PDB file of C-alpha atoms in Angstrom:
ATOM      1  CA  UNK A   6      14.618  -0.978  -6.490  1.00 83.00           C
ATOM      2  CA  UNK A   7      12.101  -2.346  -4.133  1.00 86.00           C
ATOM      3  CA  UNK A   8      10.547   1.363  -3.437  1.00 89.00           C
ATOM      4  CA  UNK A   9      10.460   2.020  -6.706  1.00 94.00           C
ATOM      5  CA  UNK A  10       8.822  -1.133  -7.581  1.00 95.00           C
ATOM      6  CA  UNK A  11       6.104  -0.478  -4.833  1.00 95.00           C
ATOM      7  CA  UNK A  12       5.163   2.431  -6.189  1.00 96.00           C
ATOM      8  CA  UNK A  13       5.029   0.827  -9.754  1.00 97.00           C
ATOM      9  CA  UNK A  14       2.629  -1.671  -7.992  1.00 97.00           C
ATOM     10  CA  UNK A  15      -0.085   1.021  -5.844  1.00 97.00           C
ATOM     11  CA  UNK A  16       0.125   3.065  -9.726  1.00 97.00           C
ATOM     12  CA  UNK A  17      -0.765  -0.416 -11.712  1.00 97.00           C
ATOM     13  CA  UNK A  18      -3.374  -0.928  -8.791  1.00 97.00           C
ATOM     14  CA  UNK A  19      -5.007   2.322  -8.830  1.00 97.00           C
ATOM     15  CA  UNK A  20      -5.201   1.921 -13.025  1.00 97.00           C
ATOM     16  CA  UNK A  21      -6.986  -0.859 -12.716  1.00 96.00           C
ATOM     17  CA  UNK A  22      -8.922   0.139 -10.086  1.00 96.00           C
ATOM     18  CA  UNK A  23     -10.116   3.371 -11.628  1.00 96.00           C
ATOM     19  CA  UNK A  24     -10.639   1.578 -15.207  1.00 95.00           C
ATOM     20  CA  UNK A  25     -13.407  -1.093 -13.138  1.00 94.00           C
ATOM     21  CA  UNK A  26     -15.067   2.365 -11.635  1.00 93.00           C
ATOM     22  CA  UNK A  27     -15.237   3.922 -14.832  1.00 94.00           C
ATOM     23  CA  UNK A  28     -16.724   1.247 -16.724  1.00 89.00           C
ATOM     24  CA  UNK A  29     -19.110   0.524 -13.939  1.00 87.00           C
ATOM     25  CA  UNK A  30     -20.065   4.067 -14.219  1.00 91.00           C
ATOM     26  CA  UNK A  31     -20.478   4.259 -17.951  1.00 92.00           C
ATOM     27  CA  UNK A  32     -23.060   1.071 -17.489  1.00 87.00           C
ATOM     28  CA  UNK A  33     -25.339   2.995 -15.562  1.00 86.00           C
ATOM     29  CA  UNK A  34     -24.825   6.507 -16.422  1.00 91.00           C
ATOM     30  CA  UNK A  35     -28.064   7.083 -18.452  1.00 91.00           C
ATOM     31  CA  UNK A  36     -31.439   4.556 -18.796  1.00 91.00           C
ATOM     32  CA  UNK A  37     -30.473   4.043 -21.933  1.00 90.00           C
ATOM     33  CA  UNK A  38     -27.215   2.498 -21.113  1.00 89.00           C
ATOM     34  CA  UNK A  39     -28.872   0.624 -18.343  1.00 84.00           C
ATOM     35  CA  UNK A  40     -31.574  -0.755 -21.025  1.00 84.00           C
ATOM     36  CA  UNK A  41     -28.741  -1.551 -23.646  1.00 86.00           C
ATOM     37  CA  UNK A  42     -26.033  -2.708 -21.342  1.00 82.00           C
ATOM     38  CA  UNK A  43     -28.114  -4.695 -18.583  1.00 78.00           C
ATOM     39  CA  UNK A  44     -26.551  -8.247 -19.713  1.00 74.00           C
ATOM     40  CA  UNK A  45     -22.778  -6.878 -19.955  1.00 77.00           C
ATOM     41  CA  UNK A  46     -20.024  -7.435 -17.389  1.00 75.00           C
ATOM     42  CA  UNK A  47     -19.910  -4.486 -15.064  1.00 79.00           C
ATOM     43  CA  UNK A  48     -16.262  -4.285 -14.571  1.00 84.00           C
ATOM     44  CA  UNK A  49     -13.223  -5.301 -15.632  1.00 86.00           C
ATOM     45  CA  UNK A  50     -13.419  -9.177 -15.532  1.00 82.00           C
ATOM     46  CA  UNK A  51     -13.458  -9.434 -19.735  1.00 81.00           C
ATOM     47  CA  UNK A  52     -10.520  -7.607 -20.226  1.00 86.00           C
ATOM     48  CA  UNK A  53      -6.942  -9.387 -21.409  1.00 90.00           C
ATOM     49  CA  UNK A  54      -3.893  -8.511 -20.234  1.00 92.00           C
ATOM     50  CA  UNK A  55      -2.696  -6.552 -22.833  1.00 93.00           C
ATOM     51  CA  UNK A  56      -5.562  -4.331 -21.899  1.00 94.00           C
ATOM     52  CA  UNK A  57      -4.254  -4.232 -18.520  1.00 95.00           C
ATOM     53  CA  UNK A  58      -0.898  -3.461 -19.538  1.00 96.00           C
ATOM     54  CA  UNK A  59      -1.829  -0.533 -22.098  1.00 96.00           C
ATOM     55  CA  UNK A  60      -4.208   0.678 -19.054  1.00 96.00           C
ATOM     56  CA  UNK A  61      -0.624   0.979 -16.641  1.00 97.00           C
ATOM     57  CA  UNK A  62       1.869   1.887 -19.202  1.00 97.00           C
ATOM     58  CA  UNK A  63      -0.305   5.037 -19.407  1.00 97.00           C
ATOM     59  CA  UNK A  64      -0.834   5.869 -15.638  1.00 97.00           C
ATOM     60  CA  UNK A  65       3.286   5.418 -15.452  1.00 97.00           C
ATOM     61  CA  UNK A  66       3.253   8.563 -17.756  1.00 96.00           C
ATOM     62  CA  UNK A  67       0.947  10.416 -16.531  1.00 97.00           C
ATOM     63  CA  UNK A  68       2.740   9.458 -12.583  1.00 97.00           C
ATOM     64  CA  UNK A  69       5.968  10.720 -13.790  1.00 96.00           C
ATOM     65  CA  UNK A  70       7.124   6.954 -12.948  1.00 96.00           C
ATOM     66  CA  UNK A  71      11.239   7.214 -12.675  1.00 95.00           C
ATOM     67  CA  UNK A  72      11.883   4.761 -14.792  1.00 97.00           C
ATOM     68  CA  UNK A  73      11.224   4.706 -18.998  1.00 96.00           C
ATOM     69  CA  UNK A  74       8.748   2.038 -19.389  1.00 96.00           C
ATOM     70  CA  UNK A  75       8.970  -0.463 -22.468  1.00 95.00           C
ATOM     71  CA  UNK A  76       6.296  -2.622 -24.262  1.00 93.00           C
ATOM     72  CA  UNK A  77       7.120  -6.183 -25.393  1.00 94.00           C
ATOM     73  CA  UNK A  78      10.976  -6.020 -24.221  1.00 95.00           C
ATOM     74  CA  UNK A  79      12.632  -8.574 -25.668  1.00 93.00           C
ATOM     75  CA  UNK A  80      15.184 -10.907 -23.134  1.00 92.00           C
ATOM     76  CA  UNK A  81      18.759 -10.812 -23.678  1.00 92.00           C
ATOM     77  CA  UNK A  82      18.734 -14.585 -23.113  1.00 92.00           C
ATOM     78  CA  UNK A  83      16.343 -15.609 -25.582  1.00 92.00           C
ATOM     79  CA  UNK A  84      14.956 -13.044 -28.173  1.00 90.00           C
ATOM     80  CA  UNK A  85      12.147 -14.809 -29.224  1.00 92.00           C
ATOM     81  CA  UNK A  86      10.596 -13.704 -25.753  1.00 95.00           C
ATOM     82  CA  UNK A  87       9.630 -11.040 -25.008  1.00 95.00           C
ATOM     83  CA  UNK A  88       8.354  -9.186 -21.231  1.00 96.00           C
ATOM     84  CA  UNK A  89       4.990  -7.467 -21.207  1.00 96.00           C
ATOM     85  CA  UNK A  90       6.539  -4.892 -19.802  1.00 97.00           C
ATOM     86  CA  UNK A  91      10.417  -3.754 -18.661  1.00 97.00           C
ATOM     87  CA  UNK A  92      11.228  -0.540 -16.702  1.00 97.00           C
ATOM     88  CA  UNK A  93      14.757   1.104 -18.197  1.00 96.00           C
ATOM     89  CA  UNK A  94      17.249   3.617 -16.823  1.00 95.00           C
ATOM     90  CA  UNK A  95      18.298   6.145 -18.703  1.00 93.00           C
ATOM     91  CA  UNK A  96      21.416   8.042 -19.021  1.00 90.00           C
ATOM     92  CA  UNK A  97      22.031  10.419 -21.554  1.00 92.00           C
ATOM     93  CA  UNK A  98      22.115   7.881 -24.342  1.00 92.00           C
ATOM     94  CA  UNK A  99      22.311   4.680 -22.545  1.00 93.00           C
ATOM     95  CA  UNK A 100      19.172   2.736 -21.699  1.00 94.00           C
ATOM     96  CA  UNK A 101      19.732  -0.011 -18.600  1.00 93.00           C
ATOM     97  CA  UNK A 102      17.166  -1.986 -18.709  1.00 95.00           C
ATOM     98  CA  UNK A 103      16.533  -2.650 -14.375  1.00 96.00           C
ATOM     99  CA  UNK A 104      13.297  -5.044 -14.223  1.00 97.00           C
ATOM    100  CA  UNK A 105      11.230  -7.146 -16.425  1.00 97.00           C
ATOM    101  CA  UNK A 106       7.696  -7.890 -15.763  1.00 97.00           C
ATOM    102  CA  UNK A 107       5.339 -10.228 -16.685  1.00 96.00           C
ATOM    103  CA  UNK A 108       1.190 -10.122 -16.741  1.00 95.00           C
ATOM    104  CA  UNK A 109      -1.050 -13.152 -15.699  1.00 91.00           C
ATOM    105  CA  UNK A 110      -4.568 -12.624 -15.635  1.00 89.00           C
ATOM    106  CA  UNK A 111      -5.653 -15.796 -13.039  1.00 84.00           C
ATOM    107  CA  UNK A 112      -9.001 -17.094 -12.703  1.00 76.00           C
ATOM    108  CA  UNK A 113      -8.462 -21.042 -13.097  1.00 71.00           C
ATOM    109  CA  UNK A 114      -7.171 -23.567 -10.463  1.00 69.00           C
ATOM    110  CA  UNK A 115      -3.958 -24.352 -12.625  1.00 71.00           C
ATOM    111  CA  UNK A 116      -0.915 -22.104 -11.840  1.00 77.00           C
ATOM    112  CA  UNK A 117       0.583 -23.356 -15.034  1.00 79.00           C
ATOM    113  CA  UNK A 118       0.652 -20.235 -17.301  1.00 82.00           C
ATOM    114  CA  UNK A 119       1.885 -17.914 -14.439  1.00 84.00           C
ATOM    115  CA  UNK A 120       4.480 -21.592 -13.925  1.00 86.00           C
ATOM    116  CA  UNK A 121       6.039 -21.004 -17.199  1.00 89.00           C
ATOM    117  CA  UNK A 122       6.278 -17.575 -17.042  1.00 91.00           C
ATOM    118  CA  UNK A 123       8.076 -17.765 -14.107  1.00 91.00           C
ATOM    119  CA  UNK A 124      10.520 -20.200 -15.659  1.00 92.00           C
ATOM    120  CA  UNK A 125      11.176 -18.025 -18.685  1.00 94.00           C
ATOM    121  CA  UNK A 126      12.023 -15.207 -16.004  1.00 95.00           C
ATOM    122  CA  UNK A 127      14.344 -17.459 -14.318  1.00 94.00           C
ATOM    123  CA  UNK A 128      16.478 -18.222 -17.251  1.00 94.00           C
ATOM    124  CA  UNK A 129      16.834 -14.619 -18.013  1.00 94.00           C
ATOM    125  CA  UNK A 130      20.676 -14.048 -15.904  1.00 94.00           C
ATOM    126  CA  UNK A 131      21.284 -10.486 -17.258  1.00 93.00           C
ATOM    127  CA  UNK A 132      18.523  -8.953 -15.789  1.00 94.00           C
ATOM    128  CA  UNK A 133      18.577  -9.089 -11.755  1.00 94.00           C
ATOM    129  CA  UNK A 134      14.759  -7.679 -11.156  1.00 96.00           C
ATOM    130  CA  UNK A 135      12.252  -9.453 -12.498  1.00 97.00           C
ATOM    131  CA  UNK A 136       8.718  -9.780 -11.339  1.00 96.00           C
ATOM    132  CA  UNK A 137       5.019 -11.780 -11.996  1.00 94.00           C
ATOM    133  CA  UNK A 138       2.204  -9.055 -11.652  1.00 95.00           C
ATOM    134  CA  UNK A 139      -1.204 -11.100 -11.004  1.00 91.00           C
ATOM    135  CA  UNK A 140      -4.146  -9.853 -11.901  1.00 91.00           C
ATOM    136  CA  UNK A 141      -7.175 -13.063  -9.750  1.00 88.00           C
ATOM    137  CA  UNK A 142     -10.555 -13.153 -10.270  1.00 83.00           C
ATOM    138  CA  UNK A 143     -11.994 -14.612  -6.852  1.00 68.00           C
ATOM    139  CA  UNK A 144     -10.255 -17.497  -5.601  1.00 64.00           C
ATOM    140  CA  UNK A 145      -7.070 -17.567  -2.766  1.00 65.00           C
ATOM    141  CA  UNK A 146      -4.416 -17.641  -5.533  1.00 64.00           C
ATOM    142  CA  UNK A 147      -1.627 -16.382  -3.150  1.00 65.00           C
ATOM    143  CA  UNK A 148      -2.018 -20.036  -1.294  1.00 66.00           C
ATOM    144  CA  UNK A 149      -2.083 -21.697  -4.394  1.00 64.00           C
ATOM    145  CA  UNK A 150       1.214 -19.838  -5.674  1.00 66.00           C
ATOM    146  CA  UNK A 151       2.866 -20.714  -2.653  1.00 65.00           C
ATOM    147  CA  UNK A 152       2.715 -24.375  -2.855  1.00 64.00           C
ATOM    148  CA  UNK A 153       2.811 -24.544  -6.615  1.00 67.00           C
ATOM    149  CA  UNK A 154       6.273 -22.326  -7.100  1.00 76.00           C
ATOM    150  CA  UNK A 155       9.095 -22.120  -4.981  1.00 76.00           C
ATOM    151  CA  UNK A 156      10.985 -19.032  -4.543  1.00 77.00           C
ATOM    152  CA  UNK A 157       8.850 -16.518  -5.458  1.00 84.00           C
ATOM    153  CA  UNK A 158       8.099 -13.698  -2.699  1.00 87.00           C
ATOM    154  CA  UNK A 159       5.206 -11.591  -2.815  1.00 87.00           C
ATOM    155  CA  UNK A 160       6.558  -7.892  -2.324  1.00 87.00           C
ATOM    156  CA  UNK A 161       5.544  -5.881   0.973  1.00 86.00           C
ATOM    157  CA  UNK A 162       2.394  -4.144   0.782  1.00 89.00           C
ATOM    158  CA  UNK A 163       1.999  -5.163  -2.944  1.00 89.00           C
ATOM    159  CA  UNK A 164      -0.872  -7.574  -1.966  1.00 88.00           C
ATOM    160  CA  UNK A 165      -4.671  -5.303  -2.243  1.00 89.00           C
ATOM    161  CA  UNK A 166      -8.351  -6.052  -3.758  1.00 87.00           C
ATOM    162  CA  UNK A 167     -11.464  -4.464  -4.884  1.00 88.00           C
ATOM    163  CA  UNK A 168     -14.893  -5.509  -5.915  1.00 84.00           C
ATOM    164  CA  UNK A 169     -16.482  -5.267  -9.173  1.00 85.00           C
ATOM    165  CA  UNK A 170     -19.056  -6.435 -10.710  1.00 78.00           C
ATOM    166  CA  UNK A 171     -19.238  -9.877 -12.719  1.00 74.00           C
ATOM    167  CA  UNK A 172     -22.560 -10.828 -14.955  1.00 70.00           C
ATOM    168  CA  UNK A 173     -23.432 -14.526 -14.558  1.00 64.00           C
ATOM    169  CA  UNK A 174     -24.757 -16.158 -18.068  1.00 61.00           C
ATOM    170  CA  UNK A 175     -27.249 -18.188 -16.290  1.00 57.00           C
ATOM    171  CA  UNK A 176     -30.342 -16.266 -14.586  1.00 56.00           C
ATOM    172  CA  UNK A 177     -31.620 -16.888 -10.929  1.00 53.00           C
ATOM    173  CA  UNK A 178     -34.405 -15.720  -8.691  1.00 52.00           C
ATOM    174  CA  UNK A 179     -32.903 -13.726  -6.622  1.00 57.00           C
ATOM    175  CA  UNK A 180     -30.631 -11.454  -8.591  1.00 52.00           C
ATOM    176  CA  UNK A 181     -32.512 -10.889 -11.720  1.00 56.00           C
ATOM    177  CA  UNK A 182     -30.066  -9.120 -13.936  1.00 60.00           C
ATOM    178  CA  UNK A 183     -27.204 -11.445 -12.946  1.00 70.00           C
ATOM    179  CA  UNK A 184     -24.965  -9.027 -11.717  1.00 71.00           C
ATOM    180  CA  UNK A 185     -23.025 -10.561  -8.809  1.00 75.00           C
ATOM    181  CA  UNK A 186     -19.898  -9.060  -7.012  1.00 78.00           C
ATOM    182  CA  UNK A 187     -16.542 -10.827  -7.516  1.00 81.00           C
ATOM    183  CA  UNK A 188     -13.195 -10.117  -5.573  1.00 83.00           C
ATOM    184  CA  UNK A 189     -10.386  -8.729  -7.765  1.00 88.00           C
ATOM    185  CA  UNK A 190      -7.041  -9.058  -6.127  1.00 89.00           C
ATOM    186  CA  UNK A 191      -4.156  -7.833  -7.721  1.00 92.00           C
ATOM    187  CA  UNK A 192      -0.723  -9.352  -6.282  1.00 90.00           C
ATOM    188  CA  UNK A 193       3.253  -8.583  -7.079  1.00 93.00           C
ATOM    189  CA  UNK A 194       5.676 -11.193  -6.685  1.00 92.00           C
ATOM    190  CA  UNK A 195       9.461 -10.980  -7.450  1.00 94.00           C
ATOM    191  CA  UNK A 196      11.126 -13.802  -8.969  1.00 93.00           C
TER     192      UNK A 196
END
């Protein structure tokens, strides 16, 4: 499960990846959309995480990912919850359901959302995979995790970044339009 969940991550990276290019390239494409768009985010730091999570269902498809991937899966131990996203096995009419994973978009000093998430994963016995998939805006959040939750383990090589481009609300002399770069880094941990 652990190669198959690597390439889950370096497919879910690349979507997002690609998705910050585009948009950056759609901002600038024309002087018009330059003229229009100059006080807009340049990237992908506005989006939610069900954005994120429509963005990777769809690269799965298109990667002819293994497993059949499921929206809003509900746990067995508690159906009122449900995972952002669960991979399934299927054969012929059965559907094994092998991992459950969970979005956090992070970009505050409290771990407490991606906390209770975790918790929620740890009650769920049925299920033996089950993983956080953190999406940071700037910041050192794998430090942070560390000391905050015990138990989780980032996944090898399921650890990578990328710039994009952030607009500050607040103008200052020496970047006019208030475009500024921030680090994105996009981390896997199972639970």
């Amino acid at each position: 499960m652990e190669q198959d969940m690597k390439l889950f991550y370096n497919i879910a990276f690349e979507a997002i990846e690609k998705e910050d290019l585009e948009l950056r390239r759609l901002f600038t494409k024309t002087p018009n959309n330059e003229k229009l768009y100059n006080d807009e985010h340049r990237g992908i730091c506005c989006l939610y995480e069900t954005t994120f999570v429509y963005q990777i269902f769809k690269a799965l498809m298109e990667n002819n990912y293994k497993y059949r991937v499921v929206w809003e899966h509900p746990y067995i131990c508690n159906s009122n919850w449900h995972s952002d996203l669960a991979l399934q096995e299927v054969r012929g009419e059965d559907k094994i359901t092998k991992a459950l994973i969970e979005f956090k978009i992070w970009n505050t000093e409290s771990s407490n959302a991606i906390q209770k998430d975790v918790k929620k994963l740890r009650e769920e016995k049925e299920i033996k995979n089950k993983y956080i998939f953190v999406i940071e805006y700037g910041g050192k959040l794998e430090d942070k995790l560390k000391n905050d939750i015990s138990g989780i383990k980032l996944l090898p090589k399921c650890k990578r970044s990328f710039t994009t481009q952030y607009r500050y609300g607040k103008e200052n002399k020496e970047n006019k339009k208030n475009i500024d770069e921030n680090q994105i880094n996009v981390y896997m941990y199972k639970v």
